[in-house]
XYZ file of C-alpha atoms in Angstrom:
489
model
C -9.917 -30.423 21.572
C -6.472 -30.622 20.727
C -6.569 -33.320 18.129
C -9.396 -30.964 16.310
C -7.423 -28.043 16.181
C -4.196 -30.453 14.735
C -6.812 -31.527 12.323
C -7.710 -27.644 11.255
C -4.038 -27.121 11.130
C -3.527 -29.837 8.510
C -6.445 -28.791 6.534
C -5.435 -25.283 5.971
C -1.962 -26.471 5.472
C -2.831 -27.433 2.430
C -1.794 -23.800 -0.120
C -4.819 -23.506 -1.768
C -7.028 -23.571 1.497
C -4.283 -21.536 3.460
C -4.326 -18.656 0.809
C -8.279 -18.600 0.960
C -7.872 -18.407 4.935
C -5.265 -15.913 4.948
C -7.086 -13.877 2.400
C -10.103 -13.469 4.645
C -8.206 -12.874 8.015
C -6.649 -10.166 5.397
C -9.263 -8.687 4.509
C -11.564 -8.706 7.331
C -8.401 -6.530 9.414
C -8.315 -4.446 6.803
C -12.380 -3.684 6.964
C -12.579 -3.442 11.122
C -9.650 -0.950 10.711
C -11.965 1.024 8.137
C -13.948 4.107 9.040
C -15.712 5.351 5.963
C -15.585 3.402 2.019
C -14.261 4.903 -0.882
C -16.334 6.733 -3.504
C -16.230 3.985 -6.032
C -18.335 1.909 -2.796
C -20.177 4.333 -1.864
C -21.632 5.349 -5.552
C -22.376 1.447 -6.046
C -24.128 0.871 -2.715
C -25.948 3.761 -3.247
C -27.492 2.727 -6.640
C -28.091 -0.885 -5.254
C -30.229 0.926 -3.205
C -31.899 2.769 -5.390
C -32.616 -0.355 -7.468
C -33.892 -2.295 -3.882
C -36.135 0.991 -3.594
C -37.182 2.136 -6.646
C -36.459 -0.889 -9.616
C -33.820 -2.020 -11.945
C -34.428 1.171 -14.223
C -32.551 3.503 -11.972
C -29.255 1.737 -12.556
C -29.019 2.252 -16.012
C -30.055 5.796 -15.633
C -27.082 6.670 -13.177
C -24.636 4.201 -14.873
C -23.304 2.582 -17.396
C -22.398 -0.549 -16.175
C -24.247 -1.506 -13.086
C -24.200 -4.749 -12.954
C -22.022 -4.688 -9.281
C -25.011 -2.805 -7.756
C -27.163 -5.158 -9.540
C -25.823 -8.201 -7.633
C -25.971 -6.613 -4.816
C -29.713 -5.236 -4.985
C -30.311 -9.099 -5.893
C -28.682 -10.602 -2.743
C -30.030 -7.887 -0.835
C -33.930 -8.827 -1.817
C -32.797 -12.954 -1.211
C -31.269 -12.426 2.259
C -32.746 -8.760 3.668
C -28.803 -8.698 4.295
C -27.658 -4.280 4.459
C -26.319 -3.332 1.206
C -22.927 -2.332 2.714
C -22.341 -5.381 4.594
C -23.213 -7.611 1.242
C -20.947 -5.314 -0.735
C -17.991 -6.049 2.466
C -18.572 -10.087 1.867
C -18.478 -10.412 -1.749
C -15.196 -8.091 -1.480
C -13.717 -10.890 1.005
C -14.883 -13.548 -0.959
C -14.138 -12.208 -4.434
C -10.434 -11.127 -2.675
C -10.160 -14.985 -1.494
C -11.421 -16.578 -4.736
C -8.708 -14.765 -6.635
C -5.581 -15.907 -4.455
C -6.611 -19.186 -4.546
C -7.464 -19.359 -7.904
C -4.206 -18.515 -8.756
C -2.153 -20.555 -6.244
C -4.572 -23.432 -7.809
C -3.130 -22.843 -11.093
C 0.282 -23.085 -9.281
C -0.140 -26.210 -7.213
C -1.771 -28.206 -10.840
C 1.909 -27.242 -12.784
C 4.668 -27.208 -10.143
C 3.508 -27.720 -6.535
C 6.639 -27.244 -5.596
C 6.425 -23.522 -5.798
C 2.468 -23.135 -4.612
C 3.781 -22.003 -0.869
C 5.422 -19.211 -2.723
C 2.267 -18.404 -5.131
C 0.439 -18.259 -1.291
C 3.096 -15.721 0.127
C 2.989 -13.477 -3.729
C -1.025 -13.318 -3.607
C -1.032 -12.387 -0.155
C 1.497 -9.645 -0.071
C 2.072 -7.947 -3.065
C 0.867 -4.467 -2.999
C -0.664 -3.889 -5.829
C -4.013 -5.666 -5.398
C -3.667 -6.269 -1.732
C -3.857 -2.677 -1.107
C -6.929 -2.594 -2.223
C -8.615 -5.170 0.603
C -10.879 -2.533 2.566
C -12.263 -1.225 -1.099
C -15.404 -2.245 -2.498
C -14.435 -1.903 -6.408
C -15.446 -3.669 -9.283
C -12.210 -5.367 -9.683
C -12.519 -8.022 -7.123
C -15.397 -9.280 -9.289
C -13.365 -8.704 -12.336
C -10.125 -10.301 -10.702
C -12.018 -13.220 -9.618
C -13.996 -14.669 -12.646
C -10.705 -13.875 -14.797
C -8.445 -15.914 -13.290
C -10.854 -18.835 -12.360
C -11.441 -18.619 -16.584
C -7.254 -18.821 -16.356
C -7.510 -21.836 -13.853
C -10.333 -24.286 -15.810
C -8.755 -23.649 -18.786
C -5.119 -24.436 -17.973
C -5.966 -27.108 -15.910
C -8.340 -28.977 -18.379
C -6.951 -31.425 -21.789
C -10.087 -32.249 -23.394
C -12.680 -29.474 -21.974
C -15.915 -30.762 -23.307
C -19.043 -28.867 -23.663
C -20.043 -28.753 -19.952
C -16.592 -27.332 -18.480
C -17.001 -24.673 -21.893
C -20.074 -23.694 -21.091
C -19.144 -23.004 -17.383
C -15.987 -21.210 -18.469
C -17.829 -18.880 -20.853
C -19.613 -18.061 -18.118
C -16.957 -17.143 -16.001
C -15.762 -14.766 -19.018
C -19.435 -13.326 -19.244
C -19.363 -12.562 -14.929
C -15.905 -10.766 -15.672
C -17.745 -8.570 -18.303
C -20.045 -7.928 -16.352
C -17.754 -6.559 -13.490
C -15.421 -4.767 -15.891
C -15.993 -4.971 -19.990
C -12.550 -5.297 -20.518
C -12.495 -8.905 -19.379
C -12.874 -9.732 -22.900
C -9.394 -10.018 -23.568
C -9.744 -13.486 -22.112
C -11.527 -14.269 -24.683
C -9.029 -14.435 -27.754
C -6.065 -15.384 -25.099
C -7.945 -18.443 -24.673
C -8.331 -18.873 -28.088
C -4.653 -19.146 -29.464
C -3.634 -20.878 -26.256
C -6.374 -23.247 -27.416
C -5.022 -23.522 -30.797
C -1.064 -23.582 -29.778
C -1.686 -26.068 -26.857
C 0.884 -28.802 -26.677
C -0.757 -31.111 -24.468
C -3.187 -31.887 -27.696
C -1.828 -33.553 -30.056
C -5.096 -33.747 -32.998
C -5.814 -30.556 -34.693
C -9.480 -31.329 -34.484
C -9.401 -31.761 -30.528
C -7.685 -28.163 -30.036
C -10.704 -26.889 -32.643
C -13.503 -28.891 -30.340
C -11.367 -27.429 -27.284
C -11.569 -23.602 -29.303
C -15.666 -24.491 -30.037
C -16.109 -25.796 -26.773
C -15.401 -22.695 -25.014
C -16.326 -19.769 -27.958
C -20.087 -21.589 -29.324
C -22.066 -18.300 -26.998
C -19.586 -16.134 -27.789
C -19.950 -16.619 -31.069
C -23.853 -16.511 -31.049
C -23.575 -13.316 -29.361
C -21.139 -11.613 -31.809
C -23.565 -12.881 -34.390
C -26.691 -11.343 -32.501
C -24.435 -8.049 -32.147
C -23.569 -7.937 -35.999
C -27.162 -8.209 -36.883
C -28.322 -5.793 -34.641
C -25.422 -3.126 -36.031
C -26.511 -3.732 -39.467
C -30.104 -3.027 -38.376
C -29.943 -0.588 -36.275
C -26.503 1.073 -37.210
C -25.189 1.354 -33.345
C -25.036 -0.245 -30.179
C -27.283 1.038 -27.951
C -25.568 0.467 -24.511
C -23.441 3.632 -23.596
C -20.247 1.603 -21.504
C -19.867 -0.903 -25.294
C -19.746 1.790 -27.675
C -17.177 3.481 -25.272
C -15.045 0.684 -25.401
C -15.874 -0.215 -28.607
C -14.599 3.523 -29.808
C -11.114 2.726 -27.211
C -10.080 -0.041 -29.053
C -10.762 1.224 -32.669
C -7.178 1.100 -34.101
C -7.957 3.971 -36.247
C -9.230 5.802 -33.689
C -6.057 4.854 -31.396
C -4.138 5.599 -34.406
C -5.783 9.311 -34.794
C -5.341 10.063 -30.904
C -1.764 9.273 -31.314
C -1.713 11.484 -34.342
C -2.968 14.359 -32.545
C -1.049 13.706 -29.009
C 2.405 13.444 -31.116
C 1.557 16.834 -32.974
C 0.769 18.444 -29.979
C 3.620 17.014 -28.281
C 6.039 18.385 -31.732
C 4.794 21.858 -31.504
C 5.115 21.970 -27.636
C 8.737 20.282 -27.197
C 10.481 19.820 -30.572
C 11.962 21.762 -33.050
C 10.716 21.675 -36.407
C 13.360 19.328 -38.020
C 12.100 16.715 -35.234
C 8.493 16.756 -36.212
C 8.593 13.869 -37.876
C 9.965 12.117 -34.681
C 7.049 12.913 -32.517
C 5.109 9.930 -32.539
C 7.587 7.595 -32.256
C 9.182 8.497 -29.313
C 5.754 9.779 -28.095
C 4.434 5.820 -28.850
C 8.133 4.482 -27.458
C 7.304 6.946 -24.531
C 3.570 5.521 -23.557
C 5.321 1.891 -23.983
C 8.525 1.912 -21.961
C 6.762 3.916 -18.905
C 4.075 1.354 -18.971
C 6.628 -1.927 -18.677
C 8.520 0.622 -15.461
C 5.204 0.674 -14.154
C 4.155 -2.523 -14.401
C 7.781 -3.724 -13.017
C 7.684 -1.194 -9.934
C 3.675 -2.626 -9.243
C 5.469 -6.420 -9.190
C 7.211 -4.693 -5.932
C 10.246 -6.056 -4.707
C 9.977 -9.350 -7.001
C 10.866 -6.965 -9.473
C 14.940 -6.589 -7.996
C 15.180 -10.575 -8.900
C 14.431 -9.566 -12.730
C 18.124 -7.329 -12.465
C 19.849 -10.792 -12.157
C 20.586 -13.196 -15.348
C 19.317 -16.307 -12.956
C 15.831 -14.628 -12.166
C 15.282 -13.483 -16.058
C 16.053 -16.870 -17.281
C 13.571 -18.649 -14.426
C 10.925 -16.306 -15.590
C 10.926 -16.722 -19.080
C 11.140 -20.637 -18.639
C 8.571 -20.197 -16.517
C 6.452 -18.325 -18.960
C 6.558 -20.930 -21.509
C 5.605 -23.690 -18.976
C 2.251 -20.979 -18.112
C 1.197 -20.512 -21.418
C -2.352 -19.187 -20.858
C -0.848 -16.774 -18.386
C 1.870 -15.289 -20.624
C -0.527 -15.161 -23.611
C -3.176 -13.550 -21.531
C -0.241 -10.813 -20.060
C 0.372 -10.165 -23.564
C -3.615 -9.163 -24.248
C -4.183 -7.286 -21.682
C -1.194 -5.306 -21.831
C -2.267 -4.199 -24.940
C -5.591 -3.088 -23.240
C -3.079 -1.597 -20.888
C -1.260 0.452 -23.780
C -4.296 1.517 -26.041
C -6.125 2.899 -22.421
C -3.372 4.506 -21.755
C -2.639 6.507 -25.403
C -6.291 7.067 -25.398
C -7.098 7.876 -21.994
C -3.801 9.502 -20.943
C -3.334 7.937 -17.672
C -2.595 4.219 -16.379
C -3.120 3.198 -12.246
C -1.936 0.560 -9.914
C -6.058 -0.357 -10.261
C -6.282 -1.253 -13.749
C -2.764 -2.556 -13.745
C -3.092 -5.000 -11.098
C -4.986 -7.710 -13.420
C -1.284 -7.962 -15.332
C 0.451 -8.565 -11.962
C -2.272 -11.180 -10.886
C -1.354 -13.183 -13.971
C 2.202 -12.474 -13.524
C 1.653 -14.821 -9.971
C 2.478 -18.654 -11.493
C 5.944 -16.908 -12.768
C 6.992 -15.214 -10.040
C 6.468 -18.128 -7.731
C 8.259 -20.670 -9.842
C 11.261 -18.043 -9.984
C 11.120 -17.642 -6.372
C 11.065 -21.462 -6.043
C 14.505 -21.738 -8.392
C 16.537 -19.089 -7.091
C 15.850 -20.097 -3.525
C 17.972 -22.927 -4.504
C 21.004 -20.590 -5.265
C 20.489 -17.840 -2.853
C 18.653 -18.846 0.149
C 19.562 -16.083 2.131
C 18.660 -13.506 -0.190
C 14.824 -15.327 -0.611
C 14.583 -15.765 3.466
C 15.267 -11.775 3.488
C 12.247 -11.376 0.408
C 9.981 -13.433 2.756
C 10.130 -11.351 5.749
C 9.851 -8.042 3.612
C 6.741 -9.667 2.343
C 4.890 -10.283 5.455
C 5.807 -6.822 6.243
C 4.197 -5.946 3.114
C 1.514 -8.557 3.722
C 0.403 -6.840 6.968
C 1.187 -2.809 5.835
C -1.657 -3.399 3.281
C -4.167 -4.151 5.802
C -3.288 -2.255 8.983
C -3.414 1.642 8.392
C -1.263 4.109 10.627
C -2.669 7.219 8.693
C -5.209 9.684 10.006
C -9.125 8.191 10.001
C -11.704 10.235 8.347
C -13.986 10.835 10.998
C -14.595 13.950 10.250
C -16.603 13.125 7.336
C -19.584 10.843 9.758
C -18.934 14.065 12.053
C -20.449 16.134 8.714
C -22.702 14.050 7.856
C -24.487 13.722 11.044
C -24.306 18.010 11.037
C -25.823 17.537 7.553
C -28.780 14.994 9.012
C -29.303 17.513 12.378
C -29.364 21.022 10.563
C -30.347 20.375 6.797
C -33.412 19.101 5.441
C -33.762 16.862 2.536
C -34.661 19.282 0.156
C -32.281 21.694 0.810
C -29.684 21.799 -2.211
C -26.281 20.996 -0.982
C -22.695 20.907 -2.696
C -20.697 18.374 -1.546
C -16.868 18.126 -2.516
C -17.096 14.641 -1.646
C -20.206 12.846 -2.339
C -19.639 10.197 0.684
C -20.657 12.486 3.450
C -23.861 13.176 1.326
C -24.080 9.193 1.322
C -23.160 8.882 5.221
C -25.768 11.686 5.776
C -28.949 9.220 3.816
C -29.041 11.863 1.227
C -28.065 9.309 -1.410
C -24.683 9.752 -3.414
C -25.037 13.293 -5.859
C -22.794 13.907 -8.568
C -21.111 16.940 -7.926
C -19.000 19.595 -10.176
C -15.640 20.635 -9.405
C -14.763 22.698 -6.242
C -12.351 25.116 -8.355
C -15.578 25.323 -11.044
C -17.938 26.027 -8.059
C -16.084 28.355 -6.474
C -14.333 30.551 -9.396
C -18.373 30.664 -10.713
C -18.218 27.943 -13.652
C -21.014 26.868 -11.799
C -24.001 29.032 -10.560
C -23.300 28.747 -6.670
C -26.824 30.198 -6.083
C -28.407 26.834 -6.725
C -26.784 25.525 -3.856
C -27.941 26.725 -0.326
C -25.147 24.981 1.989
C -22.089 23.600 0.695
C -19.429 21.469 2.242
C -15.535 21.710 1.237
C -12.537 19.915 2.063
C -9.425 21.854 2.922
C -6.483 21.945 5.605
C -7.019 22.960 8.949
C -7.240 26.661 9.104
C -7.142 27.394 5.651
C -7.481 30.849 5.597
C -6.948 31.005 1.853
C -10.471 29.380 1.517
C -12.212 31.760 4.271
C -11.389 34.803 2.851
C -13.032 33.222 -0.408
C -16.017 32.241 0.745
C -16.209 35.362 2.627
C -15.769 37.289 -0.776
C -18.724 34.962 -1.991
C -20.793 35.328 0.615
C -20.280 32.032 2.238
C -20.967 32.388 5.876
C -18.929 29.117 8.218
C -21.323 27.296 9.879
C -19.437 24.479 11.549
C -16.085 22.685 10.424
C -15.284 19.492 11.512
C -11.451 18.221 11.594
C -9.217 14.967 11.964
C -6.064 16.846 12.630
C -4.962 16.542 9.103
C -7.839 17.734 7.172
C -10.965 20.051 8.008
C -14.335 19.900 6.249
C -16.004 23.210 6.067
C -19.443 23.966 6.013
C -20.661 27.014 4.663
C -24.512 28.664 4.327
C -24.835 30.587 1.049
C -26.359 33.796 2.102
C -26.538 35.116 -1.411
C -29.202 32.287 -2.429
């Protein structure tokens, strides 16, 4: 018994296995310690159910992109598995791909430095955090960075090992479209790769890994010039996003609006710059304060020099930073807002850097790296064990919802998951403030549950004034979900 557990021991000694392990054991603590899934899960599951039910139609009229709920319809249909329970494995596996992936990509350049790649993907915030969500992004994460890993770990890459890596770019798209920024980062790492010496290699390396690609773009011209537009909704968004001229006209507009808000009129003509210079600079402070405490080691000369060395030694990762930052900078100017979420693809990348700085200043300042550790298994362990207040109260709802309601009776739900939690599917809803100020007709709507503190008298004496009469309120101490009968219906 003994000698099998040493032997188990030495096999996950090895980084790339331990970071898989210590992914899952992550992640799976972080789902037992969940109560209920976030919307994004919740609004996926549901319409994998409603393909499993009622076809693949239904998930291209409720979304855009469904390919997530697609999967897991498929899976479902192979293995009978629940849809929530598939969605919970391909998180944990998608989670554990990524980390090793990355500390992969470590371990081929400078194995020296993979143990600290393991520690980095297993503790830094910004993606960790998200270990109990079922999102998009794991997917996304996942097929990204094993596109990073065969491609910086391959000379000659052949037809065969193309093909398979334009497939992991096309499962990336079809997690989250902006995975096509891999696409041209491979390209000019292709082109600018030292390890090839002949031109014409580095343009069979390019073909290799750009021939369906290019078949596609062709495909997509044609069809433009026939039919004058793409006809799926979630392309011509992004298509719109990255427009420069119609980046170019939001900044326009922002800075103008920005002039006649803030400036005086001898400073007009400085609006957009430092409105552009704004959008840029709080991007790079956001993207340094997601990096976490690594972040502190950039304020000394000896960490800035060991990450730009670094950088040139990780080509494909520094070339791909420098994409999808720009993806980073035109979503936010056109969007107006940029999250840890849609940020955390930069950090990811960031990984083979940060590990082979960690590895060269732990040569100089030991202590001050041994200290960094232990503040990242703290970190490692805060991202997956939650102290804060459980949502019960929203299963206590929903089973109120199941015992008094019936399932044609028109509900408003502030948040959809207790409609979900309840088997009444996941509803888009309007805004409370809209609902209950009457942007919305309330009389449509013959119950309606709302999320507010507890005792909220503020929203009593509204409802009263509306003609809401309290039917039951459930609470978790912290928050109270109150459910209302619309006697005015």
């Amino acid at each position: 018994m003994n000698t099998v557990v040493e032997q188990g021991l030495k096999y996950f000694k090895e980084p790339v296995r331990l970071a898989f392990l210590g992914s899952v054991i992550l992640s799976l603590i972080a789902f037992l310690g969940f109560v209920t899934i976030g919307k994004d899960g919740a609004f996926y599951i549901d319409i994998a159910q409603s393909v499993s039910r009622d076809g693949l139609h239904i998930a291209f009229e409720r979304f855009n992109w469904p390919w997530y709920s697609i999967l897991i319809s498929l899976i479902h249909s192979l293995t009978s598995l629940d849809h929530e329970l598939i969605a919970m494995v391909l998180s944990v596996l998608f989670m554990a791909g990524a980390c090793s992936c990355v500390v992969a990509t470590v371990k081929n350049k400078t194995p020296e430095a993979a143990y600290w790649a393991v520690l980095l993907v297993l503790s830094i915030p910004v993606f960790n955090g998200f270990r109990e969500s079922i999102i998009r992004d794991t997917g996304f994460w996942f097929f990204v960075l094993l596109t990073v890993w065969a491609v910086s770990t391959s000379i000659h890459i052949g037809f065969i090992r193309g093909f398979a890596i334009q497939l992991f770019i096309l499962a990336a798209a079809l997690f989250r479209l902006e995975a096509v920024f891999i696409i041209p980062a491979v390209f000019v790492y292709l082109l600018v790769d030292g390890r090839v010496i002949s031109i014409k290699d580095r343009f069979l390396n390019v073909f290799s890994v750009t021939y369906i690609f290019s078949l596609i773009a062709f495909i997509g011209i044609v069809y433009i010039l026939i039919k004058g537009g793409l006809s799926q909704e979630r392309i011509d968004y992004y298509f719109n996003l990255v427009n420069p001229y119609k980046v170019y006209q939001t900044l326009l507009l922002k800075s103008d609006q920005f002039a006649k808000a803030s400036l005086l009129k001898w400073s007009y003509s400085d609006a957009g710059m430092i409105l552009f210079f704004g959008f840029l600079f709080t991007l790079i402070i956001r993207l340094l304060e997601y990096a976490g405490v690594f972040s502190l080691f950039l304020l000394s000369g000896a960490g800035r020099r060991s990450f730009l060395v670094s950088a040139s030694n990780y080509k494909i990762n520094s070339i791909s930073m420098f994409f999808y930052f720009i993806v980073l900078l035109t979503f936010f100017i056109q969007v107006g807002f940029i999250n840890s979420r849609y940020s955390s693809m930069f950090v990811w990348l960031a990984v083979p850097m940060m590990s082979i700085t960690l590895y060269e200043l732990n040569k100089g300042f030991p202590k001050l790296t041994k200290a960094f550790v232990i503040v990242s298994i703290l970190f490692m362990f805060a991202n997956v064990i939650s102290t804060s207040v459980k949502k019960t109260h929203y299963l206590e709802a929903a089973e109120w919802i199941m015992e008094h309601t019936n399932v044609e009776d028109t509900i408003y739900y502030e948040d959809s998951r207790i409609a979900y939690y309840a088997g009444r599917g996941y509803p888009e809803m309007p805004d409370v403030n809209q609902v209950l100020e009457g942007e919305v007709e309330r009389a449509r709507f013959k119950y309606f549950v709302i999320e507010a503190s507890v005792k909220d008298q503020e929203l009593l004496s509204k409802a009263a004034t509306l003609n809401l009469h309290l039917l039951s309120e459930k609470t978790n101490g912290k928050k109270t979900l109150y459910i209302f009968k619309n006697h005015s219906q």
